[in-house]
XYZ file of C-alpha atoms in Angstrom:
332
model
C 115.898 87.159 78.199
C 112.460 85.541 78.232
C 111.979 83.586 81.433
C 110.444 80.183 80.898
C 107.648 78.912 83.084
C 108.272 75.887 85.259
C 105.849 73.018 85.574
C 102.253 72.879 84.403
C 100.448 76.157 83.739
C 98.083 77.353 86.444
C 94.337 77.579 86.031
C 93.288 80.910 84.568
C 91.050 81.656 87.543
C 93.959 81.371 89.974
C 95.513 84.732 89.165
C 92.228 86.601 89.467
C 91.730 85.411 93.037
C 94.621 87.761 93.852
C 92.987 90.968 92.621
C 92.026 91.965 96.175
C 95.648 91.492 97.282
C 96.950 93.756 94.529
C 94.348 96.390 95.376
C 95.284 96.226 99.062
C 98.966 96.577 98.149
C 98.595 99.712 96.039
C 96.086 101.191 98.490
C 98.601 100.689 101.297
C 101.386 102.275 99.228
C 99.268 105.287 98.334
C 98.318 105.894 101.965
C 101.875 105.386 103.233
C 103.365 107.863 100.760
C 100.706 110.500 101.467
C 102.773 112.053 104.267
C 105.547 112.764 101.764
C 103.433 114.533 99.143
C 104.895 118.004 98.607
C 107.911 117.470 100.892
C 110.510 117.356 98.088
C 111.977 114.041 99.232
C 111.211 111.563 96.468
C 113.445 108.861 97.939
C 111.626 108.886 101.270
C 108.270 108.798 99.497
C 109.379 105.869 97.348
C 110.731 104.018 100.387
C 107.437 104.450 102.250
C 105.449 103.124 99.283
C 107.846 100.213 98.742
C 107.740 99.125 102.384
C 103.941 99.301 102.442
C 103.507 97.192 99.316
C 106.006 94.609 100.505
C 104.217 94.199 103.835
C 100.973 93.372 102.045
C 102.605 91.018 99.537
C 104.465 89.169 102.285
C 101.122 87.710 103.410
C 99.679 87.106 99.934
C 97.933 83.727 99.576
C 100.391 82.197 97.148
C 103.982 82.502 96.049
C 104.775 85.610 94.059
C 108.083 86.279 92.344
C 109.138 89.834 91.560
C 110.145 89.596 87.905
C 110.606 93.301 87.539
C 110.594 95.747 90.425
C 112.710 98.329 92.170
C 115.872 96.331 91.563
C 119.313 97.710 90.798
C 117.948 100.672 88.871
C 116.595 102.245 92.055
C 119.143 100.614 94.403
C 116.243 99.177 96.417
C 116.686 96.599 99.196
C 113.078 95.434 98.793
C 110.945 94.301 95.853
C 114.111 93.516 93.925
C 114.069 91.302 90.855
C 113.868 87.663 91.911
C 112.508 88.284 95.415
C 109.832 85.784 96.455
C 106.850 86.902 98.527
C 103.680 85.361 99.938
C 102.681 82.585 102.316
C 102.810 79.812 99.708
C 99.179 78.795 100.268
C 97.919 79.523 96.774
C 99.008 79.915 93.156
C 102.466 80.819 91.973
C 102.405 84.163 90.199
C 104.637 86.810 88.663
C 104.851 90.398 89.914
C 105.792 93.616 88.144
C 105.732 96.585 90.494
C 106.527 100.270 90.729
C 105.402 101.311 94.219
C 105.576 105.006 93.348
C 105.363 105.895 89.690
C 106.003 109.605 89.451
C 108.276 110.171 92.443
C 108.861 113.786 91.420
C 105.124 114.382 91.106
C 104.686 113.128 94.660
C 107.625 115.115 96.025
C 106.445 118.356 94.421
C 102.713 117.796 95.040
C 101.950 117.643 91.327
C 99.172 115.473 89.864
C 100.050 112.120 88.374
C 101.791 110.031 91.068
C 100.472 106.465 91.218
C 101.118 103.230 93.084
C 101.177 100.516 90.398
C 101.416 96.742 90.214
C 100.677 93.888 87.814
C 100.167 90.209 88.604
C 100.437 87.486 85.970
C 100.437 83.731 85.678
C 103.722 82.197 86.739
C 106.314 82.315 83.992
C 104.469 84.787 81.778
C 106.173 88.139 82.484
C 109.155 89.050 80.345
C 112.337 89.643 82.291
C 114.546 92.479 80.989
C 117.571 91.098 82.798
C 120.049 93.976 83.250
C 118.028 96.279 80.984
C 116.618 99.318 82.754
C 115.186 101.263 79.800
C 113.139 100.479 76.724
C 111.755 102.305 73.698
C 107.962 101.998 73.468
C 104.937 102.619 71.330
C 101.490 102.383 72.941
C 98.290 102.827 70.922
C 94.548 102.202 71.398
C 92.907 99.064 69.946
C 92.004 100.712 66.626
C 95.684 101.221 65.791
C 97.195 98.051 67.276
C 97.943 96.437 63.903
C 99.503 99.409 62.113
C 102.475 100.422 64.274
C 106.087 99.413 63.722
C 108.903 100.465 66.040
C 111.246 100.777 63.045
C 109.037 103.418 61.395
C 109.964 107.080 61.525
C 107.907 109.227 63.924
C 106.254 110.897 60.949
C 105.175 107.595 59.412
C 103.917 106.373 62.776
C 101.796 109.499 63.182
C 100.359 109.092 59.691
C 99.466 105.416 60.215
C 97.911 105.966 63.652
C 95.932 108.977 62.438
C 94.585 106.959 59.537
C 93.620 104.068 61.825
C 91.829 106.445 64.208
C 90.062 108.268 61.391
C 91.449 111.714 62.134
C 94.095 114.044 60.676
C 97.582 114.127 62.190
C 96.847 117.649 63.406
C 94.268 116.210 65.826
C 96.563 113.580 67.320
C 97.592 113.986 70.961
C 100.941 112.327 71.663
C 102.523 111.615 75.071
C 106.332 111.902 75.178
C 108.159 112.313 78.477
C 110.038 115.578 78.873
C 113.578 114.188 78.892
C 116.752 115.438 77.153
C 116.829 112.203 75.144
C 113.473 113.112 73.597
C 114.228 116.646 72.376
C 114.573 115.655 68.715
C 111.589 113.301 68.857
C 109.366 116.003 70.348
C 110.500 118.496 67.718
C 109.733 116.082 64.867
C 106.278 115.223 66.210
C 105.447 118.912 66.605
C 106.791 119.661 63.130
C 104.534 116.938 61.729
C 101.541 118.783 63.193
C 100.518 116.693 66.205
C 100.037 118.056 69.718
C 102.485 116.798 72.334
C 101.929 116.348 76.058
C 105.284 116.247 77.855
C 105.016 115.067 81.467
C 108.262 115.061 83.430
C 107.830 111.333 84.084
C 105.112 108.734 84.395
C 104.829 106.726 81.205
C 102.408 104.260 82.825
C 100.020 107.128 83.464
C 100.634 108.408 79.948
C 99.884 104.981 78.513
C 96.635 104.804 80.467
C 95.619 108.121 78.924
C 96.074 106.415 75.536
C 94.324 103.168 76.418
C 91.302 104.261 78.439
C 88.185 105.409 76.563
C 88.121 108.489 78.804
C 91.810 109.254 78.252
C 93.217 112.386 76.682
C 95.861 110.942 74.349
C 96.092 108.881 71.157
C 99.658 107.612 71.220
C 102.679 107.256 73.515
C 106.214 107.344 72.155
C 109.706 107.351 73.620
C 112.070 105.718 76.074
C 111.048 104.877 79.629
C 111.777 102.289 82.290
C 111.428 98.554 81.788
C 109.273 98.130 84.943
C 106.829 100.675 83.564
C 106.951 98.915 80.201
C 105.991 95.505 81.548
C 103.202 96.922 83.717
C 101.942 98.929 80.773
C 101.908 95.726 78.717
C 99.624 94.107 81.308
C 97.197 97.015 80.925
C 97.502 96.967 77.123
C 96.775 93.241 77.039
C 93.757 93.705 79.280
C 92.294 96.462 77.121
C 93.147 95.073 73.683
C 95.464 97.918 72.765
C 98.759 97.782 70.934
C 102.307 97.990 72.249
C 105.811 97.363 70.985
C 109.022 97.618 72.999
C 112.769 97.365 72.486
C 115.597 97.624 75.001
C 117.195 101.068 74.900
C 120.194 101.229 77.257
C 121.125 104.720 78.364
C 124.705 103.952 79.413
C 127.516 101.861 77.951
C 127.629 99.679 81.072
C 123.933 98.864 80.681
C 124.393 97.968 77.016
C 127.410 95.784 77.805
C 125.489 93.967 80.550
C 122.567 93.303 78.187
C 124.883 91.831 75.548
C 126.697 89.761 78.187
C 123.311 88.305 79.170
C 122.839 87.135 75.582
C 120.019 89.567 74.802
C 119.533 91.209 71.405
C 119.398 95.018 71.515
C 117.652 95.082 68.146
C 114.837 92.708 69.036
C 111.354 94.216 69.114
C 108.948 92.695 71.615
C 105.204 92.565 71.100
C 102.758 93.047 73.948
C 102.096 89.302 74.017
C 105.822 88.645 74.449
C 106.106 91.119 77.315
C 103.093 89.501 79.019
C 102.463 86.055 77.579
C 99.810 84.796 80.018
C 96.748 85.924 81.909
C 97.413 89.095 83.893
C 95.839 92.140 85.477
C 96.975 95.651 86.335
C 96.154 97.877 89.324
C 96.924 101.536 90.048
C 95.950 103.696 93.021
C 96.096 107.480 93.039
C 98.633 109.255 95.255
C 98.788 112.916 94.246
C 95.553 113.186 92.273
C 95.057 114.015 88.619
C 92.799 113.187 85.698
C 93.058 109.418 86.195
C 92.673 108.900 89.946
C 92.105 111.127 92.962
C 94.435 111.271 95.953
C 93.668 109.481 99.269
C 91.474 111.458 101.665
C 89.973 111.120 105.129
C 86.254 110.855 105.823
C 84.563 110.070 109.154
C 87.381 107.998 110.618
C 88.238 106.199 107.402
C 90.734 106.669 104.582
C 89.314 106.611 101.071
C 91.551 105.847 98.080
C 90.656 105.468 94.415
C 92.014 102.640 92.272
C 91.831 101.367 88.727
C 91.697 97.629 87.997
C 92.217 96.413 84.435
C 91.368 92.731 84.228
C 89.832 90.353 81.664
C 89.041 93.117 79.190
C 87.286 95.279 81.770
C 88.143 98.515 83.534
C 86.844 98.988 87.070
C 87.162 102.160 89.131
C 87.190 101.162 92.771
C 86.850 103.387 95.824
C 88.001 101.493 98.881
C 88.251 102.477 102.508
C 90.247 101.514 105.560
C 89.638 102.581 109.150
C 92.027 105.154 110.571
C 93.611 108.365 109.355
C 96.206 109.399 106.828
C 99.791 109.324 108.154
C 101.375 112.640 109.059
C 104.956 113.691 109.589
C 106.055 113.459 113.204
C 106.331 116.802 114.927
C 104.090 118.622 112.459
C 100.607 119.958 113.254
C 97.700 117.852 112.080
């Protein structure tokens, strides 16, 4: 159900005054979860990241509402949908957040874990209500006008390849390695495209599609709604293309969506998922091709972030005084 904005729209510059807050939040989450990298406890890592982000947002200069966050899907007591954060001394704004995208990557010390957040003008983020999962297509700007979520995978590949000026055999497609995607992966491979199958992390996969330095041409498949809305903020900022549709994975989820008056067949455009000015931030946790992991240097902690805002991509290295957290009782 699309949430309607209340009152007069805020000035466009208001939301961008909060970029430093978002960067501080993801930086804090990345540092806090560092102690859990490789310790095979994804819940503890996620809890550390969630607590760190919430502490920063609690003092944000404004009033932020979590439109889509940890919520019921992750049984989280913090950053739940509808929670209000900030000191009230600034603009109202919407928040979409996944404090630790790629919990398994973090737990197993594999590249790809990120702390992610998106801020948007108040009333402009789509609320999925009780929907936890959605089917998505993400493409670079050159292919934004050719995709259709009702097309077959083969037709989608053909149209994207044509828009990008390359044969299907040169397409690189991101599809998460989930049982629900077995047939989709097989069809894409049969059509001749190469498939990258990360265990999770469709925000990271979407960034690989959207960024000029990325290693993918297209993302397909079903992932979480929080990741979908944050991806839409990045897509909007970079002029790419995205379509999404709720894809419940259990009968109870489907029943709850229908009870909320939402249409399971409706396809949402990027501009419906994020209808106002927005920006997206990610900070590296476990390293990888997009962002490096936090590290210590001369009494400071250095973390690397990505800020997508107003059609620009900025790589930001930021430091804080101190050292990376370590597990109690373990040698430094």
